[in-house]
Amino acid sequence: LDLERIGVHESVGNVFPPAELESYLSDLPATVETVDDDGARDCDAVVTFAYREAFLDCDWIHSIQAGVDRFPFDDLEAEDVVLTNSTGIHDRTVGETVAGYLLAFSRRLHAHVAAQKEGEWEKPAWDEAFTLPGKTACILGTGTLGSGVADVVGSLGVRTVGVRRSADPVPGFDEIYATDDLLEAVADADFVIVTLPLTDETHQLVDSEVFETMREDAYFVNVGRGPIVDEHALIDALESGAIEGAALDVFEEEPLPEESPLWEMDEVIVTPHCAAFTRDYFRDVGDLVEENVGRLEDEEEFYNRVV
Ligand code: NAD
């Protein structure tokens, strides 16, 4: 693979200005420039948020997201295009966002912000607010996101239970369950937190049975991908009181449609797929690209290679 021209696809603008990454990578031994769909065709490699068919003309695509469920793996393989992703950089950002959700629910901050918007001085009921130490978070997925969440909420005194394919222990988690025992794992949790990638296996993994098994005072959090959860079952569970509330960064359809009942629910926090946002995002992505350019020069295997 001869790397002369690296395109920064304009779609990275969803997360940071393309020019920031362009200048961060200006020391690379290749031309780096911001490109649109057409411009991408002339590149050896492209760094991108979105997927475009034009990228099949490149040799290497780097996704600035960890999730790569939008990429057509079969087409990439057929055209001999390498795909790498940005797994490994979102531990602290997403961990802090999830800790923020938990603190909002326990300290009622979302309710106060809502009341302030209405100009209302409204104290919570005596038994609404609580503290986190001793509470249990069941975290589905023990990779970068899962470990980052366990680290940050663990430091707030929350007991962390991880769910992964095998029940082997993972550093940073107090207890581990295998995915086969998912219902057992969520049954006693105060918070159930999805940090999984979207795959054939995880599609709709969280269904009505999971919500029925959860405690009625438990909160559900999804920072993985929307389709891992049966959103209708989630809405039913929230409406019927089968669970207390939810914090959601990802949805079956994004942007979340205007008519979704989730917008209006008091105990639901909606964030627009930005749990991993940070002003340093372009640097974290740039370091991954640089690492792989170095590996290419040394004829080593790609880091974070998916296809
Ligand atoms: P990662 O590869 O570090 O971790 C994923 C973990 O999930 C791995 O440990 C893997 O073994 C596990 N896993 C996969 N299938 C499983 C299954 N069926 N049962 C149990 N465990 C399973 O990836 P990551 O960086 O932690 O990201 C995970 C996902 O989170 C991404 O694919 C992406 O969809 C999502 N994500 C969302 C945001 C956001 O802004 N909300 C940011 C980053 C990542």
CSV table of C-alpha atoms and ligand atoms in Angstrom, one decimal:
chain,number,residue,atom,x,y,z
A,1,LEU,CA,0.0,0.0,0.0
A,2,ASP,CA,1.6,3.2,-1.2
A,3,LEU,CA,0.3,6.1,0.9
A,4,GLU,CA,0.6,9.4,-1.1
A,5,ARG,CA,-2.8,11.1,-0.4
A,6,ILE,CA,-4.9,10.9,2.7
A,7,GLY,CA,-8.4,12.5,2.6
A,8,VAL,CA,-10.2,13.8,5.6
A,9,HIS,CA,-13.8,13.3,4.5
A,10,GLU,CA,-16.0,16.3,5.2
A,11,SER,CA,-18.4,14.1,7.2
A,12,VAL,CA,-15.9,14.2,10.1
A,13,GLY,CA,-17.5,17.7,10.6
A,14,ASN,CA,-20.2,15.8,12.5
A,15,VAL,CA,-17.7,15.6,15.4
A,16,PHE,CA,-14.9,18.2,14.8
A,17,PRO,CA,-13.8,20.6,12.1
A,18,PRO,CA,-11.9,18.7,9.3
A,19,ALA,CA,-9.3,21.4,9.2
A,20,GLU,CA,-8.2,20.6,12.8
A,21,LEU,CA,-7.3,17.0,11.9
A,22,GLU,CA,-5.8,18.1,8.6
A,23,SER,CA,-3.4,20.4,10.4
A,24,TYR,CA,-2.8,17.9,13.3
A,25,LEU,CA,-1.6,15.4,10.6
A,26,SER,CA,0.4,17.9,8.6
A,27,ASP,CA,3.7,16.3,9.5
A,28,LEU,CA,2.9,12.9,7.9
A,29,PRO,CA,4.9,11.9,4.9
A,30,ALA,CA,1.8,12.1,2.7
A,31,THR,CA,-0.5,14.9,1.5
A,32,VAL,CA,-3.5,15.3,3.9
A,33,GLU,CA,-6.5,17.3,2.7
A,34,THR,CA,-10.2,17.6,3.3
A,35,VAL,CA,-12.2,16.0,0.6
A,36,ASP,CA,-15.8,15.5,-0.5
A,37,ASP,CA,-17.2,12.3,-2.0
A,38,ASP,CA,-15.6,12.9,-5.4
A,39,GLY,CA,-12.3,14.0,-3.9
A,40,ALA,CA,-12.2,10.8,-1.9
A,41,ARG,CA,-11.9,8.8,-5.1
A,42,ASP,CA,-8.4,10.1,-5.7
A,43,CYS,CA,-7.2,9.3,-2.2
A,44,ASP,CA,-5.2,6.2,-1.1
A,45,ALA,CA,-6.8,6.5,2.3
A,46,VAL,CA,-9.7,8.3,3.8
A,47,VAL,CA,-10.5,9.2,7.4
A,48,THR,CA,-14.3,9.5,7.8
A,49,PHE,CA,-17.4,9.5,9.9
A,50,ALA,CA,-19.9,8.5,7.1
A,51,TYR,CA,-19.6,5.6,4.6
A,52,ARG,CA,-19.7,6.4,0.9
A,53,GLU,CA,-19.4,4.0,-2.1
A,54,ALA,CA,-16.7,6.2,-3.5
A,55,PHE,CA,-14.4,4.9,-0.7
A,56,LEU,CA,-14.3,1.5,-2.4
A,57,ASP,CA,-11.6,3.1,-4.7
A,58,CYS,CA,-9.3,3.7,-1.7
A,59,ASP,CA,-7.0,1.2,-0.1
A,60,TRP,CA,-7.7,2.1,3.5
A,61,ILE,CA,-10.6,3.6,5.3
A,62,HIS,CA,-10.3,4.8,8.9
A,63,SER,CA,-13.6,5.3,10.8
A,64,ILE,CA,-13.5,8.1,13.4
A,65,GLN,CA,-16.1,6.1,15.4
A,66,ALA,CA,-15.6,2.9,17.2
A,67,GLY,CA,-18.9,1.5,15.8
A,68,VAL,CA,-18.6,0.3,12.2
A,69,ASP,CA,-22.0,-1.3,11.8
A,70,ARG,CA,-22.7,1.1,8.9
A,71,PHE,CA,-19.9,-0.2,6.7
A,72,PRO,CA,-20.5,-3.0,4.1
A,73,PHE,CA,-17.9,-5.5,5.2
A,74,ASP,CA,-18.5,-7.8,2.3
A,75,ASP,CA,-18.0,-5.0,-0.3
A,76,LEU,CA,-14.8,-3.9,1.4
A,77,GLU,CA,-13.4,-7.4,1.5
A,78,ALA,CA,-14.3,-7.9,-2.2
A,79,GLU,CA,-12.6,-4.7,-3.2
A,80,ASP,CA,-9.6,-5.4,-0.9
A,81,VAL,CA,-10.2,-2.2,1.2
A,82,VAL,CA,-8.8,-2.2,4.7
A,83,LEU,CA,-11.1,-0.8,7.4
A,84,THR,CA,-9.8,0.4,10.8
A,85,ASN,CA,-11.8,1.9,13.6
A,86,SER,CA,-11.4,4.2,16.6
A,87,THR,CA,-12.0,1.7,19.4
A,88,GLY,CA,-9.9,2.5,22.4
A,89,ILE,CA,-10.3,6.3,22.7
A,90,HIS,CA,-13.8,6.6,24.2
A,91,ASP,CA,-13.3,5.2,27.7
A,92,ARG,CA,-13.0,8.4,29.7
A,93,THR,CA,-15.5,10.5,27.7
A,94,VAL,CA,-18.3,8.0,27.7
A,95,GLY,CA,-17.4,6.9,31.2
A,96,GLU,CA,-17.9,10.5,32.4
A,97,THR,CA,-21.1,11.0,30.4
A,98,VAL,CA,-22.6,7.8,32.0
A,99,ALA,CA,-21.5,8.9,35.4
A,100,GLY,CA,-23.2,12.2,34.7
A,101,TYR,CA,-26.5,10.4,33.8
A,102,LEU,CA,-26.3,8.4,37.1
A,103,LEU,CA,-25.6,11.6,39.1
A,104,ALA,CA,-28.4,13.4,37.4
A,105,PHE,CA,-30.8,10.6,38.4
A,106,SER,CA,-29.6,10.2,41.9
A,107,ARG,CA,-29.3,14.0,42.7
A,108,ARG,CA,-32.4,14.9,40.5
A,109,LEU,CA,-30.4,17.4,38.4
A,110,HIS,CA,-32.4,16.7,35.2
A,111,ALA,CA,-35.6,17.5,37.1
A,112,HIS,CA,-34.2,20.7,38.5
A,113,VAL,CA,-33.1,21.8,35.0
A,114,ALA,CA,-36.5,21.1,33.7
A,115,ALA,CA,-38.2,23.0,36.5
A,116,GLN,CA,-35.8,26.0,36.0
A,117,LYS,CA,-36.9,26.2,32.3
A,118,GLU,CA,-40.4,26.6,33.6
A,119,GLY,CA,-39.3,29.2,36.2
A,120,GLU,CA,-40.5,26.8,39.0
A,121,TRP,CA,-39.0,26.5,42.5
A,122,GLU,CA,-39.8,22.8,43.0
A,123,LYS,CA,-38.1,20.6,45.6
A,124,PRO,CA,-38.0,16.9,45.1
A,125,ALA,CA,-40.1,14.7,47.3
A,126,TRP,CA,-38.3,13.6,50.5
A,127,ASP,CA,-37.6,10.1,49.1
A,128,GLU,CA,-36.6,10.9,45.6
A,129,ALA,CA,-32.9,11.8,45.9
A,130,PHE,CA,-30.3,9.1,46.8
A,131,THR,CA,-26.5,8.6,46.7
A,132,LEU,CA,-24.5,6.2,44.5
A,133,PRO,CA,-22.2,4.3,46.9
A,134,GLY,CA,-23.4,0.8,47.3
A,135,LYS,CA,-25.6,0.9,44.2
A,136,THR,CA,-25.0,-1.7,41.5
A,137,ALA,CA,-24.4,-1.0,37.8
A,138,CYS,CA,-24.8,-3.9,35.4
A,139,ILE,CA,-22.6,-3.0,32.3
A,140,LEU,CA,-23.3,-5.0,29.1
A,141,GLY,CA,-20.0,-5.1,27.3
A,142,THR,CA,-16.6,-5.0,28.9
A,143,GLY,CA,-14.5,-3.4,26.1
A,144,THR,CA,-13.3,0.2,26.0
A,145,LEU,CA,-16.6,1.7,26.8
A,146,GLY,CA,-17.6,-0.8,29.4
A,147,SER,CA,-14.3,-0.6,31.2
A,148,GLY,CA,-14.3,3.2,31.0
A,149,VAL,CA,-17.8,3.3,32.5
A,150,ALA,CA,-16.8,0.8,35.2
A,151,ASP,CA,-13.7,2.9,36.1
A,152,VAL,CA,-15.6,6.2,36.4
A,153,VAL,CA,-18.8,5.0,38.1
A,154,GLY,CA,-16.7,2.6,40.3
A,155,SER,CA,-14.8,5.6,41.6
A,156,LEU,CA,-18.1,7.0,42.8
A,157,GLY,CA,-18.7,3.9,44.9
A,158,VAL,CA,-20.9,2.0,42.5
A,159,ARG,CA,-20.5,-1.8,42.4
A,160,THR,CA,-19.8,-2.9,38.8
A,161,VAL,CA,-21.1,-6.1,37.3
A,162,GLY,CA,-19.9,-6.8,33.7
A,163,VAL,CA,-21.7,-8.9,31.1
A,164,ARG,CA,-19.5,-10.5,28.4
A,165,ARG,CA,-19.4,-13.6,26.2
A,166,SER,CA,-17.6,-15.6,28.8
A,167,ALA,CA,-17.7,-15.3,32.6
A,168,ASP,CA,-14.0,-14.9,32.9
A,169,PRO,CA,-13.0,-12.0,35.2
A,170,VAL,CA,-12.1,-8.5,33.8
A,171,PRO,CA,-9.9,-6.0,35.7
A,172,GLY,CA,-12.0,-3.1,37.0
A,173,PHE,CA,-15.3,-5.1,37.4
A,174,ASP,CA,-16.4,-6.4,40.8
A,175,GLU,CA,-18.3,-9.4,39.2
A,176,ILE,CA,-18.8,-10.8,35.7
A,177,TYR,CA,-21.7,-12.8,34.1
A,178,ALA,CA,-21.8,-14.5,30.7
A,179,THR,CA,-24.3,-13.1,28.2
A,180,ASP,CA,-26.2,-16.4,28.5
A,181,ASP,CA,-27.0,-15.3,32.1
A,182,LEU,CA,-28.1,-11.8,31.1
A,183,LEU,CA,-31.4,-11.9,33.0
A,184,GLU,CA,-29.7,-13.0,36.2
A,185,ALA,CA,-27.1,-10.2,35.8
A,186,VAL,CA,-29.7,-7.4,35.4
A,187,ALA,CA,-32.2,-8.7,38.1
A,188,ASP,CA,-30.6,-6.9,41.1
A,189,ALA,CA,-29.0,-3.9,39.3
A,190,ASP,CA,-29.9,-0.3,40.1
A,191,PHE,CA,-28.5,0.7,36.7
A,192,VAL,CA,-28.3,-1.4,33.5
A,193,ILE,CA,-25.9,0.2,31.0
A,194,VAL,CA,-25.4,-0.9,27.4
A,195,THR,CA,-21.9,-0.4,25.9
A,196,LEU,CA,-22.0,-3.1,23.3
A,197,PRO,CA,-21.3,-2.9,19.5
A,198,LEU,CA,-24.2,-3.6,17.2
A,199,THR,CA,-23.8,-7.0,15.6
A,200,ASP,CA,-26.1,-9.8,14.5
A,201,GLU,CA,-25.7,-11.3,18.0
A,202,THR,CA,-26.5,-8.1,19.9
A,203,HIS,CA,-29.3,-6.9,17.7
A,204,GLN,CA,-32.4,-6.5,20.0
A,205,LEU,CA,-30.6,-8.3,22.8
A,206,VAL,CA,-32.3,-6.0,25.3
A,207,ASP,CA,-36.0,-6.9,24.9
A,208,SER,CA,-39.2,-6.9,27.0
A,209,GLU,CA,-38.0,-9.8,29.0
A,210,VAL,CA,-34.9,-7.9,30.2
A,211,PHE,CA,-37.1,-4.9,31.2
A,212,GLU,CA,-39.6,-7.2,33.0
A,213,THR,CA,-36.7,-8.7,34.9
A,214,MET,CA,-35.1,-5.4,35.9
A,215,ARG,CA,-36.1,-3.8,39.3
A,216,GLU,CA,-39.0,-1.3,39.1
A,217,ASP,CA,-36.7,1.4,40.6
A,218,ALA,CA,-33.9,0.7,38.1
A,219,TYR,CA,-32.6,3.0,35.4
A,220,PHE,CA,-31.6,1.9,31.9
A,221,VAL,CA,-28.7,3.6,30.0
A,222,ASN,CA,-27.8,3.0,26.3
A,223,VAL,CA,-24.5,4.4,24.9
A,224,GLY,CA,-23.9,1.5,22.5
A,225,ARG,CA,-26.2,1.5,19.5
A,226,GLY,CA,-30.0,2.0,19.3
A,227,PRO,CA,-30.9,-1.3,17.6
A,228,ILE,CA,-29.4,-3.4,20.4
A,229,VAL,CA,-32.5,-2.4,22.3
A,230,ASP,CA,-36.2,-3.1,21.4
A,231,GLU,CA,-37.2,0.6,21.6
A,232,HIS,CA,-40.9,-0.2,21.7
A,233,ALA,CA,-40.3,-2.6,24.7
A,234,LEU,CA,-38.3,0.2,26.4
A,235,ILE,CA,-41.1,2.7,25.9
A,236,ASP,CA,-43.7,0.2,27.2
A,237,ALA,CA,-41.5,-0.5,30.2
A,238,LEU,CA,-41.1,3.3,31.0
A,239,GLU,CA,-44.9,3.9,30.5
A,240,SER,CA,-46.0,0.9,32.6
A,241,GLY,CA,-43.5,1.7,35.4
A,242,ALA,CA,-41.6,-1.6,34.9
A,243,ILE,CA,-38.5,0.5,35.2
A,244,GLU,CA,-37.9,4.0,36.7
A,245,GLY,CA,-36.2,5.8,33.8
A,246,ALA,CA,-33.6,5.9,31.1
A,247,ALA,CA,-30.7,7.9,29.7
A,248,LEU,CA,-30.3,7.4,26.0
A,249,ASP,CA,-27.5,8.6,23.6
A,250,VAL,CA,-28.4,6.3,20.7
A,251,PHE,CA,-31.7,5.3,19.1
A,252,GLU,CA,-33.3,3.0,16.5
A,253,GLU,CA,-33.6,6.1,14.3
A,254,GLU,CA,-31.4,9.1,14.6
A,255,PRO,CA,-32.1,12.0,14.9
A,256,LEU,CA,-34.8,10.7,17.3
A,257,PRO,CA,-38.1,11.4,15.5
A,258,GLU,CA,-40.1,14.4,16.8
A,259,GLU,CA,-43.1,12.2,17.6
A,260,SER,CA,-41.1,9.8,19.9
A,261,PRO,CA,-42.7,9.7,23.4
A,262,LEU,CA,-39.2,9.5,24.8
A,263,TRP,CA,-38.7,13.3,24.3
A,264,GLU,CA,-41.5,14.1,26.8
A,265,MET,CA,-40.8,11.6,29.6
A,266,ASP,CA,-39.7,13.2,33.0
A,267,GLU,CA,-37.4,10.4,33.9
A,268,VAL,CA,-35.8,10.1,30.5
A,269,ILE,CA,-32.6,11.9,29.5
A,270,VAL,CA,-32.1,12.2,25.7
A,271,THR,CA,-28.7,13.1,24.4
A,272,PRO,CA,-27.9,13.4,20.6
A,273,HIS,CA,-25.3,10.6,20.1
A,274,CYS,CA,-22.6,12.7,21.6
A,275,ALA,CA,-21.5,10.7,24.7
A,276,ALA,CA,-17.9,10.5,23.4
A,277,PHE,CA,-17.6,14.2,22.3
A,278,THR,CA,-14.6,16.1,23.5
A,279,ARG,CA,-12.7,19.0,22.1
A,280,ASP,CA,-9.7,16.7,21.9
A,281,TYR,CA,-11.4,14.2,19.6
A,282,PHE,CA,-9.4,15.1,16.5
A,283,ARG,CA,-6.2,14.5,18.5
A,284,ASP,CA,-7.3,11.0,19.6
A,285,VAL,CA,-8.2,10.1,16.0
A,286,GLY,CA,-5.1,11.7,14.6
A,287,ASP,CA,-2.9,9.6,16.9
A,288,LEU,CA,-4.6,6.4,15.7
A,289,VAL,CA,-4.0,7.5,12.0
A,290,GLU,CA,-0.4,8.3,12.7
A,291,GLU,CA,0.1,5.0,14.5
A,292,ASN,CA,-1.2,3.1,11.4
A,293,VAL,CA,0.8,5.2,8.9
A,294,GLY,CA,3.9,4.3,11.0
A,295,ARG,CA,2.9,0.6,10.9
A,296,LEU,CA,2.5,0.8,7.1
A,297,GLU,CA,6.0,2.2,6.7
A,298,ASP,CA,7.3,-0.6,9.0
A,299,GLU,CA,5.2,-3.2,7.1
A,300,GLU,CA,3.4,-4.2,10.3
A,301,GLU,CA,-0.2,-5.2,10.7
A,302,PHE,CA,-2.8,-2.3,11.0
A,303,TYR,CA,-3.8,-1.3,14.5
A,304,ASN,CA,-7.6,-1.6,15.2
A,305,ARG,CA,-8.2,-3.4,11.9
A,306,VAL,CA,-11.8,-4.5,11.4
A,307,VAL,CA,-11.7,-5.7,7.7
B,1,NAD,P1,-14.6,-2.5,22.1
B,1,NAD,O1,-14.3,-3.3,20.9
B,1,NAD,O2,-13.5,-2.0,22.9
B,1,NAD,O3,-15.6,-3.3,23.0
B,1,NAD,C1,-16.7,-4.0,22.6
B,1,NAD,C2,-16.9,-5.2,23.6
B,1,NAD,O4,-18.1,-5.8,23.3
B,1,NAD,C3,-15.8,-6.2,23.4
B,1,NAD,O5,-15.2,-6.5,24.6
B,1,NAD,C4,-16.5,-7.4,22.8
B,1,NAD,O6,-16.0,-8.6,23.2
B,1,NAD,C5,-17.9,-7.2,23.4
B,1,NAD,N1,-19.0,-7.9,22.7
B,1,NAD,C6,-19.3,-8.0,21.4
B,1,NAD,N2,-20.3,-8.8,21.2
B,1,NAD,C7,-20.7,-9.2,22.4
B,1,NAD,C8,-21.8,-10.1,22.8
B,1,NAD,N3,-22.7,-10.6,21.9
B,1,NAD,N4,-22.0,-10.3,24.1
B,1,NAD,C9,-21.1,-9.7,25.0
B,1,NAD,N5,-20.1,-8.9,24.7
B,1,NAD,C10,-19.9,-8.7,23.4
B,1,NAD,O7,-15.5,-1.3,21.5
B,1,NAD,P2,-15.9,0.1,22.3
B,1,NAD,O8,-14.9,1.1,21.9
B,1,NAD,O9,-16.1,-0.2,23.7
B,1,NAD,O10,-17.2,0.4,21.6
B,1,NAD,C11,-18.4,-0.4,21.7
B,1,NAD,C12,-19.5,0.2,20.9
B,1,NAD,O11,-20.0,1.3,21.5
B,1,NAD,C13,-19.1,0.6,19.5
B,1,NAD,O12,-19.2,-0.5,18.6
B,1,NAD,C14,-20.1,1.7,19.2
B,1,NAD,O13,-21.2,1.1,18.6
B,1,NAD,C15,-20.5,2.2,20.6
B,1,NAD,N6,-20.0,3.6,20.8
B,1,NAD,C16,-20.8,4.6,21.0
B,1,NAD,C17,-20.4,5.8,21.3
B,1,NAD,C18,-21.3,7.0,21.5
B,1,NAD,O14,-21.0,8.1,21.2
B,1,NAD,N7,-22.5,6.8,22.1
B,1,NAD,C19,-19.0,6.1,21.3
B,1,NAD,C20,-18.1,5.0,21.1
B,1,NAD,C21,-18.6,3.8,20.9
